[in-house]
Amino acid sequence: MKRVYIETFGCQMNVSDSERIATSLSKNGYQMTSDEADADVVILNTCSVRERAEHKLYTRVGEIRHSGRKKPVVGITGCVAQLDGETLFDKIAGVDFVMGTRATGRVVNIVDAAFTQRKRLVDLNEREDEYDWTVADTHRHSPYVAFVPIIEGCNKFCTYCIVPFSRGREKSLPATEIVAQVEKLKSSGVKEVHLIGQNVNSYRPTSNEGLDGFEGKSAFTRLLRAVAATGMDRIKFTTSFPRDFRDEIVDAIEENENLCNWVHLPVQSGSDRILERMKRGHTISRYKEKIDRIKKSHRNIALTTDIIIGFPGETEQDFEDTVSLFEYCEYDSAYIFKYSPRPGTPAYEMEDDVTPADKTLRFLKLQETQKKIEQRIHQRYLKQVLNVLVEGRSVRTENGYTGHSTCHKVVNFVSDEASLGEVRNVRITEIKSNSLFGEVAR
Ligand code: SAH
Ligand code: SF4
Ligand code: F3S
């Protein structure tokens, strides 16, 4: 049996695509391996969102080709594959096939062909009806947690972002299929689903089927209620687009215990001037109104964000506005990125005028601000009881286990083998270097 090694970069959508690729290959005569040196097929699922992510690909192909005893078939998929297509054959030596982001449903054909035809193969065809949405039933990142794509692609065209080019236009999966998948996952023992998409709250299926009878002005809110009605233990969703984030989403969370108390709402900048240049479609005052509604909730909703520092034209004042916004929002965590110009995007044409030294200074300062906020927030969790899904062993302590709370915090605690895959109430007893430690509450 031929062995396949898959390496995944980028976001949850890529993780989810890799899971589907692994599942369909393993159902069709291939075997997955975690040992790259022993692989007959190597598939790299790539990310293009920042330059550094893209560069990783170039170094990895070289390393992998020279690491093994065999000379594997090498395939590139994901966002770099979609954007660069067959030019990758010239850019990287040893690539055998290039498979676009919406061609992954045909992975078995292309890998089979790579062995029989021994020529360079490309499949970038966006035959949308053939995009594979099925949630992997094997080869998931966790047996207890499943990523369920509900919308794929992006229509927003924020000026810095490559995703609308690599992922194509938004396409939503019918609600009936989403609900059926969640029900199937539930009966197979999955305890937590993440409804995923570049912008989940832009969910807009072509038909209302499956949403009828569920309250909400937007299809996404109705979908949340429909998925909650399946009785799945825990439901998380990411990423939410701030402009389209409606208060009714918080209403739905308040009304359904299984809709988890965590919202990821990437603000990107604390300055209206920069948001305008980014074409994000929201202002800071509108964003704060949404934050106020989230913070007011009795569900104690955790809030996370993404930020780009050093966007073209960002002044010290703009940056200070971002720092102030962080103090206002008190995010539970924040992904902070230095702006990286992406060829083909509108921002690429703007002058990248914040010096690398200033980008680094601002990055470090914001990181420091966030660290202090997190320490403050973590103190509030002390003595609280969090509902934790036991996902795996924690290597650091004897009988140590680890999992995520409903508010998506990593919690470490002492437990036993039988608790794996179960939900436990854990009382937080200690905060160590920004991690939560606790004990199972009796
Ligand atoms: N759809 C999501 C984000 C998807 S990309 C949203 O709109 O919020 C994930 C994150 O990468 C973004 O939130 C942004 O912070 C970051 N990012 C995207 N393009 C970038 C670029 N050119 N340079 C630096 N960071 C970028
Ligand atoms: Fe990129 Fe904006 Fe789309 Fe998010 S919403 S994926 S940042 S273009
Ligand atoms: Fe990267 Fe593509 Fe996701 S560019 S962040 S893998 S959509």
Coordinates of C-alpha atoms and ligand atoms in Angstrom, one line a residue:
M1 CA 0.0 0.0 0.0
K2 CA 1.3 3.4 -0.9
R3 CA 1.9 5.7 2.1
V4 CA 0.8 9.4 2.1
Y5 CA 2.2 12.2 4.3
I6 CA 0.3 15.4 4.5
E7 CA 1.6 18.6 6.0
T8 CA -0.8 21.5 6.6
F9 CA -0.2 25.2 6.9
G10 CA -2.7 28.0 7.4
C11 CA -6.2 28.2 8.8
Q12 CA -8.8 25.8 9.9
M13 CA -10.2 25.6 6.4
N14 CA -6.9 24.0 5.3
V15 CA -6.9 21.7 8.3
S16 CA -10.4 20.6 7.4
D17 CA -9.5 20.2 3.7
S18 CA -6.5 18.0 4.7
E19 CA -8.7 15.9 6.9
R20 CA -11.0 15.3 3.9
I21 CA -8.1 14.5 1.6
A22 CA -6.7 12.0 4.1
T23 CA -10.1 10.4 4.5
S24 CA -10.8 10.0 0.9
L25 CA -7.3 8.7 0.1
S26 CA -7.4 6.2 2.9
K27 CA -10.7 4.9 1.6
N28 CA -9.2 4.4 -1.8
G29 CA -6.2 2.2 -1.3
Y30 CA -3.7 4.6 0.4
Q31 CA -2.4 4.7 3.9
M32 CA -1.6 7.8 5.9
T33 CA 1.8 8.1 7.6
S34 CA 3.2 10.7 9.9
D35 CA 6.7 9.8 8.8
E36 CA 7.7 12.0 5.9
A37 CA 10.8 9.9 5.2
D38 CA 8.7 6.8 4.6
A39 CA 6.1 8.4 2.3
D40 CA 5.4 7.5 -1.4
V41 CA 3.2 10.6 -1.7
V42 CA 3.8 14.0 0.0
I43 CA 1.0 16.6 -0.1
L44 CA 1.7 20.1 1.2
N45 CA -1.5 22.1 1.9
T46 CA -0.3 25.6 1.7
C47 CA -1.1 29.1 3.0
S48 CA -0.5 32.4 1.2
V49 CA -1.8 34.9 3.7
R50 CA 1.6 36.3 4.6
E51 CA 4.9 36.1 2.8
R52 CA 6.5 34.1 5.6
A53 CA 3.7 31.4 5.3
E54 CA 4.4 31.1 1.6
H55 CA 8.2 30.9 2.0
K56 CA 7.8 27.9 4.3
L57 CA 6.6 25.9 1.3
Y58 CA 9.8 26.5 -0.7
T59 CA 12.0 25.3 2.1
R60 CA 9.8 22.3 3.1
V61 CA 9.7 20.8 -0.4
G62 CA 13.5 20.7 -0.6
E63 CA 13.8 19.2 2.9
I64 CA 11.2 16.6 2.3
R65 CA 12.6 15.5 -1.0
H66 CA 16.0 14.9 0.5
S67 CA 14.9 13.4 3.8
G68 CA 13.6 10.1 2.7
R69 CA 14.7 6.7 1.5
K70 CA 12.2 7.0 -1.4
K71 CA 11.6 9.6 -4.0
P72 CA 8.0 10.5 -3.3
V73 CA 5.4 12.0 -5.6
V74 CA 5.0 15.6 -4.4
G75 CA 1.7 17.5 -4.6
I76 CA 0.9 21.0 -3.7
T77 CA -2.6 22.1 -2.7
G78 CA -4.2 24.9 -0.8
C79 CA -4.0 28.7 -1.4
V80 CA -0.5 28.9 -2.9
A81 CA -1.5 26.1 -5.4
Q82 CA -4.6 27.9 -6.4
L83 CA -2.8 31.3 -6.9
D84 CA 0.3 30.1 -8.6
G85 CA -1.0 27.1 -10.5
E86 CA 1.4 25.5 -12.9
T87 CA 4.1 28.2 -12.4
L88 CA 4.9 26.2 -9.3
F89 CA 6.6 23.6 -11.5
D90 CA 9.1 26.2 -12.4
K91 CA 9.4 27.8 -9.0
I92 CA 10.0 24.6 -7.0
A93 CA 12.0 21.6 -8.3
G94 CA 10.4 18.2 -7.8
V95 CA 6.7 19.1 -7.8
D96 CA 4.5 16.5 -9.5
F97 CA 1.0 17.9 -9.1
V98 CA -0.8 21.1 -8.3
M99 CA -4.3 20.9 -6.9
G100 CA -6.5 24.0 -6.3
T101 CA -8.5 24.8 -3.2
R102 CA -11.8 23.6 -4.8
A103 CA -10.3 20.5 -6.5
T104 CA -9.6 18.5 -3.3
G105 CA -12.7 16.4 -3.9
R106 CA -10.8 14.8 -6.8
V107 CA -7.6 14.1 -4.9
V108 CA -7.8 10.3 -5.5
N109 CA -7.9 10.8 -9.3
I110 CA -4.9 13.1 -9.3
V111 CA -2.8 11.0 -7.0
D112 CA -3.6 7.8 -9.0
A113 CA -2.7 9.6 -12.2
A114 CA 0.6 10.9 -10.8
F115 CA 1.7 7.2 -10.5
T116 CA 0.3 6.0 -13.8
Q117 CA 1.1 8.9 -16.0
R118 CA 4.3 10.2 -14.5
K119 CA 3.8 13.7 -15.8
R120 CA 3.1 17.0 -14.3
L121 CA -0.6 17.4 -13.4
V122 CA -2.7 20.4 -12.6
D123 CA -6.3 20.6 -11.4
L124 CA -7.5 24.1 -10.6
N125 CA -10.9 23.6 -11.8
E126 CA -13.5 25.3 -9.7
R127 CA -16.4 23.0 -10.5
E128 CA -18.2 24.2 -7.5
D129 CA -20.7 21.4 -7.4
E130 CA -17.8 19.1 -7.0
Y131 CA -16.3 20.8 -3.9
D132 CA -16.2 18.2 -1.2
W133 CA -17.9 19.4 2.0
T134 CA -18.2 16.1 3.8
V135 CA -16.7 16.2 7.3
A136 CA -13.9 13.6 7.6
D137 CA -15.2 10.6 9.6
T138 CA -11.6 9.3 10.1
H139 CA -8.3 11.2 10.2
R140 CA -9.7 14.2 12.1
H141 CA -7.4 16.3 14.3
S142 CA -9.4 15.0 17.2
P143 CA -11.8 12.1 17.7
Y144 CA -14.0 14.3 19.8
V145 CA -13.9 17.6 17.9
A146 CA -14.9 18.2 14.3
F147 CA -14.6 21.1 11.9
V148 CA -17.7 21.5 9.9
P149 CA -17.4 24.0 6.9
I150 CA -20.5 26.0 6.4
I151 CA -19.3 28.6 4.0
E152 CA -16.2 28.6 1.7
G153 CA -14.6 31.5 0.0
C154 CA -14.7 35.3 0.6
N155 CA -16.4 38.2 -1.1
K156 CA -15.1 41.0 1.1
F157 CA -11.8 41.9 -0.6
C158 CA -10.2 43.7 2.4
T159 CA -7.4 45.6 0.6
Y160 CA -4.5 43.6 2.2
C161 CA -5.9 40.1 1.8
I162 CA -5.2 37.4 -0.7
V163 CA -7.9 35.0 0.5
P164 CA -10.7 36.2 -1.9
F165 CA -8.2 35.3 -4.7
S166 CA -7.1 32.0 -3.4
R167 CA -10.5 30.7 -2.1
G168 CA -12.9 32.2 -4.7
R169 CA -16.4 33.5 -4.1
E170 CA -18.5 32.7 -1.1
K171 CA -20.5 29.5 -1.3
S172 CA -22.7 28.2 1.5
L173 CA -23.6 24.6 2.2
P174 CA -27.3 23.9 2.5
A175 CA -28.5 23.9 6.2
T176 CA -30.1 20.5 5.8
E177 CA -26.6 19.0 5.0
I178 CA -24.9 20.9 7.8
V179 CA -27.5 19.6 10.3
A180 CA -27.3 16.1 8.9
Q181 CA -23.5 16.1 9.3
V182 CA -23.7 17.4 12.9
E183 CA -26.2 14.7 13.7
K184 CA -24.0 12.0 12.2
L185 CA -21.0 13.3 14.2
K186 CA -23.0 13.4 17.4
S187 CA -24.0 9.7 17.0
S188 CA -20.3 8.8 16.4
G189 CA -19.3 10.3 19.7
V190 CA -18.1 13.8 18.7
K191 CA -18.7 16.3 21.5
E192 CA -17.8 19.5 19.9
V193 CA -18.2 21.0 16.4
H194 CA -16.7 24.1 15.0
L195 CA -18.8 25.7 12.3
I196 CA -16.0 27.1 10.1
G197 CA -15.7 29.6 7.2
Q198 CA -13.7 32.6 6.3
N199 CA -16.7 34.6 7.5
V200 CA -19.3 32.4 9.0
N201 CA -21.8 35.1 9.6
S202 CA -22.0 35.8 5.9
Y203 CA -23.7 32.4 5.6
R204 CA -26.3 32.7 2.8
P205 CA -27.5 29.4 1.4
T206 CA -29.5 29.4 -1.9
S207 CA -32.5 27.9 -0.2
N208 CA -34.1 28.2 3.3
E209 CA -34.6 24.5 3.6
G210 CA -33.6 23.4 7.1
L211 CA -33.8 27.0 8.5
D212 CA -37.6 27.3 8.5
G213 CA -39.0 27.6 11.9
F214 CA -35.8 28.9 13.5
E215 CA -35.8 32.5 14.6
G216 CA -33.4 35.1 13.3
K217 CA -33.1 37.9 10.8
S218 CA -29.9 36.4 9.2
A219 CA -29.5 32.9 7.9
F220 CA -26.5 32.4 10.1
T221 CA -28.4 33.1 13.3
R222 CA -31.1 30.7 12.2
L223 CA -28.5 28.1 11.3
L224 CA -27.0 28.5 14.8
R225 CA -30.4 27.7 16.3
A226 CA -30.9 24.8 13.9
V227 CA -27.5 23.3 14.8
A228 CA -28.2 23.9 18.5
A229 CA -31.4 21.9 18.2
T230 CA -29.4 18.8 17.2
G231 CA -28.4 18.5 20.8
M232 CA -24.6 18.4 20.0
D233 CA -22.9 19.0 23.3
R234 CA -20.8 22.0 22.3
I235 CA -21.0 24.3 19.2
K236 CA -18.3 26.9 18.4
F237 CA -18.1 29.0 15.3
T238 CA -15.3 31.0 13.6
T239 CA -14.5 33.5 12.1
S240 CA -17.1 36.2 12.5
F241 CA -16.9 39.3 10.2
P242 CA -17.4 42.3 12.4
R243 CA -19.5 44.3 10.0
D244 CA -22.1 41.5 9.8
F245 CA -22.0 40.6 13.4
R246 CA -25.6 41.1 14.8
D247 CA -26.7 41.3 18.4
E248 CA -29.1 38.4 17.6
I249 CA -26.1 36.1 17.5
V250 CA -25.6 36.9 21.2
D251 CA -29.3 36.3 21.8
A252 CA -29.0 32.9 20.3
I253 CA -26.0 32.1 22.5
E254 CA -27.9 33.2 25.6
E255 CA -30.8 31.0 24.7
N256 CA -28.8 27.8 23.9
E257 CA -26.4 26.5 26.4
N258 CA -24.7 24.3 23.8
L259 CA -23.7 27.4 21.7
C260 CA -20.4 28.1 23.3
N261 CA -19.4 31.4 25.0
W262 CA -16.6 32.4 22.7
V263 CA -16.6 34.9 19.8
H264 CA -13.7 35.5 17.5
L265 CA -14.1 39.0 16.0
P266 CA -11.1 40.2 14.1
V267 CA -10.9 44.0 14.3
Q268 CA -7.6 44.4 12.4
S269 CA -7.0 48.0 13.6
G270 CA -8.1 50.4 16.3
S271 CA -8.1 53.4 13.9
D272 CA -11.0 54.4 11.7
R273 CA -8.6 55.9 9.2
I274 CA -6.8 52.6 8.8
L275 CA -10.0 50.5 8.8
E276 CA -11.2 52.7 5.9
R277 CA -8.0 52.1 4.0
M278 CA -8.4 48.4 4.7
K279 CA -12.0 48.5 3.4
R280 CA -13.2 46.5 6.4
G281 CA -16.6 48.1 6.3
H282 CA -16.8 48.8 10.1
T283 CA -15.9 51.7 12.3
I284 CA -14.6 51.5 15.8
S285 CA -17.7 53.0 17.4
R286 CA -19.9 50.3 15.6
Y287 CA -17.4 47.6 16.6
K288 CA -17.5 48.8 20.3
E289 CA -21.3 48.6 20.3
K290 CA -21.1 44.9 19.3
I291 CA -18.4 44.4 22.0
D292 CA -20.6 46.0 24.6
R293 CA -23.5 43.6 23.8
I294 CA -21.1 40.6 24.0
K295 CA -19.6 41.8 27.3
K296 CA -23.0 42.5 28.8
S297 CA -24.1 38.9 28.3
H298 CA -24.6 36.7 31.4
R299 CA -22.9 33.9 29.5
N300 CA -19.5 35.4 30.2
I301 CA -18.4 35.3 26.5
A302 CA -14.7 35.1 25.8
L303 CA -13.6 37.5 23.1
T304 CA -10.6 37.0 20.7
T305 CA -9.3 39.0 17.7
D306 CA -6.8 39.4 14.9
I307 CA -4.8 42.5 14.4
I308 CA -2.5 43.8 11.6
I309 CA 0.1 46.3 12.7
G310 CA 2.1 48.5 10.3
F311 CA -0.5 48.7 7.6
P312 CA 0.5 51.3 4.9
G313 CA -0.1 54.8 6.3
E314 CA -0.3 53.7 10.0
T315 CA 0.9 56.5 12.2
E316 CA 2.0 56.4 15.8
Q317 CA -1.5 57.8 16.7
D318 CA -3.3 55.1 14.7
F319 CA -1.2 52.5 16.5
E320 CA -2.0 54.1 19.9
D321 CA -5.7 53.9 19.0
T322 CA -5.2 50.1 18.6
V323 CA -3.6 49.9 22.0
S324 CA -6.5 51.8 23.5
L325 CA -9.0 49.5 21.8
F326 CA -7.2 46.5 23.3
E327 CA -7.6 48.1 26.8
Y328 CA -11.3 48.7 26.0
C329 CA -12.1 45.2 24.6
E330 CA -9.9 43.2 27.0
Y331 CA -9.5 40.3 24.6
D332 CA -9.0 36.9 26.0
S333 CA -6.4 36.4 23.3
A334 CA -5.2 38.2 20.1
Y335 CA -3.3 37.1 17.1
I336 CA -1.0 40.0 16.2
F337 CA 0.4 40.1 12.7
K338 CA 2.9 42.4 11.0
Y339 CA 1.5 43.7 7.7
S340 CA 2.8 41.6 4.8
P341 CA 2.3 43.0 1.3
R342 CA 0.6 40.4 -0.9
P343 CA 1.1 40.8 -4.7
G344 CA -2.2 41.2 -6.5
T345 CA -4.0 42.9 -3.6
P346 CA -5.0 46.6 -3.7
A347 CA -2.8 47.4 -0.6
Y348 CA 0.2 46.0 -2.5
E349 CA 0.0 49.2 -4.6
M350 CA 0.2 51.4 -1.5
E351 CA 3.6 52.4 -0.1
D352 CA 4.6 49.9 2.6
D353 CA 5.9 52.9 4.6
V354 CA 6.1 51.7 8.2
T355 CA 9.7 50.7 8.6
P356 CA 10.5 47.1 9.7
A357 CA 12.0 48.5 12.9
D358 CA 8.8 50.4 13.7
K359 CA 6.7 47.3 12.9
T360 CA 8.7 45.3 15.4
L361 CA 8.5 48.0 18.1
R362 CA 4.7 48.2 17.7
F363 CA 4.4 44.5 17.5
L364 CA 6.3 44.1 20.8
K365 CA 4.4 46.9 22.5
L366 CA 1.0 45.5 21.6
Q367 CA 2.1 42.0 22.6
E368 CA 3.1 43.4 26.0
T369 CA -0.2 45.2 26.4
Q370 CA -2.1 42.0 25.5
K371 CA 0.0 39.9 27.9
K372 CA -0.9 42.2 30.8
I373 CA -4.6 42.1 29.8
E374 CA -4.5 38.3 29.6
Q375 CA -2.9 38.1 33.1
R376 CA -5.7 40.3 34.4
I377 CA -8.4 38.2 32.7
H378 CA -6.8 34.9 33.9
Q379 CA -7.0 36.1 37.5
R380 CA -10.7 36.4 37.1
Y381 CA -10.9 32.7 36.1
L382 CA -9.3 31.7 39.3
K383 CA -11.6 29.6 41.5
Q384 CA -14.2 29.5 38.7
V385 CA -15.5 26.2 37.4
L386 CA -15.1 25.8 33.6
N387 CA -16.8 23.1 31.5
V388 CA -13.9 21.3 29.8
L389 CA -13.8 18.7 27.0
V390 CA -11.0 16.2 27.9
E391 CA -9.1 16.0 24.6
G392 CA -5.8 14.4 25.4
R393 CA -2.9 13.8 27.8
S394 CA -0.8 16.7 28.9
V395 CA 2.9 15.7 28.8
R396 CA 4.0 18.0 31.6
T397 CA 2.4 16.3 34.6
E398 CA 1.6 12.8 35.8
N399 CA -2.0 11.9 35.1
G400 CA -2.2 15.3 33.4
Y401 CA -4.9 15.9 30.9
T402 CA -5.7 18.8 28.7
G403 CA -8.7 20.2 26.9
H404 CA -10.6 23.3 25.9
S405 CA -13.3 25.1 28.0
T406 CA -16.5 26.2 26.3
C407 CA -14.9 29.7 26.2
H408 CA -12.0 28.0 24.2
K409 CA -9.3 28.3 26.8
V410 CA -6.8 25.5 27.2
V411 CA -7.1 24.0 30.6
N412 CA -4.7 21.5 32.2
F413 CA -5.8 19.2 35.0
V414 CA -5.3 15.8 36.7
S415 CA -7.8 13.2 35.6
D416 CA -7.9 9.6 34.3
E417 CA -8.0 7.6 31.1
A418 CA -11.8 7.1 31.3
S419 CA -12.4 10.8 31.1
L420 CA -11.0 11.1 27.5
G421 CA -13.7 12.5 25.2
E422 CA -15.9 13.4 28.2
V423 CA -16.9 16.8 29.4
R424 CA -15.8 17.6 33.0
N425 CA -16.3 20.6 35.3
V426 CA -12.8 21.8 36.2
R427 CA -12.2 24.3 39.0
I428 CA -9.3 26.6 38.1
T429 CA -6.8 26.5 41.0
E430 CA -3.6 28.0 39.5
I431 CA -2.4 30.3 36.7
K432 CA 1.1 29.4 35.5
S433 CA 2.9 31.3 32.7
N434 CA -0.5 32.2 31.2
S435 CA -2.0 28.7 31.3
L436 CA -4.9 27.6 33.3
F437 CA -4.5 24.7 35.7
G438 CA -7.3 23.1 37.7
E439 CA -8.9 20.1 39.3
V440 CA -12.0 18.1 38.5
A441 CA -14.8 19.6 40.6
R442 CA -16.7 17.0 42.5
Ligands
SAH1 N1 -11.8 36.2 7.3 C1 -11.1 36.6 8.5 C2 -9.6 36.5 8.5 C3 -8.9 35.5 7.5 S1 -7.2 35.7 7.4 C4 -11.5 38.0 8.8 O1 -11.8 38.7 8.0 O2 -11.3 38.4 10.0 C5 -6.6 35.6 9.0 C6 -5.8 36.8 9.5 O3 -4.6 37.0 8.8 C7 -6.6 38.1 9.3 O4 -7.6 38.3 10.3 C8 -5.5 39.1 9.3 O5 -5.3 39.6 10.6 C9 -4.3 38.4 8.9 N2 -3.8 38.8 7.5 C10 -4.5 38.7 6.4 N3 -3.8 39.2 5.4 C11 -2.7 39.7 5.9 C12 -1.5 40.4 5.4 N4 -1.4 40.8 4.1 N5 -0.6 40.8 6.3 C13 -0.6 40.5 7.6 N6 -1.7 39.8 8.1 C14 -2.7 39.5 7.3
SF4_2 FE1 -9.5 38.4 4.0 FE2 -11.2 40.3 4.6 FE3 -12.1 38.1 3.5 FE4 -11.2 38.1 6.0 S1 -13.0 39.2 5.2 S2 -10.7 36.6 4.4 S3 -9.6 39.5 5.9 S4 -10.8 39.6 2.5
F3S3 FE1 -4.0 30.8 4.5 FE2 -5.6 30.2 2.6 FE3 -6.4 30.0 5.1 S1 -4.2 31.9 2.6 S2 -5.2 31.6 6.1 S3 -4.8 28.9 4.1 S4 -7.7 30.6 3.4

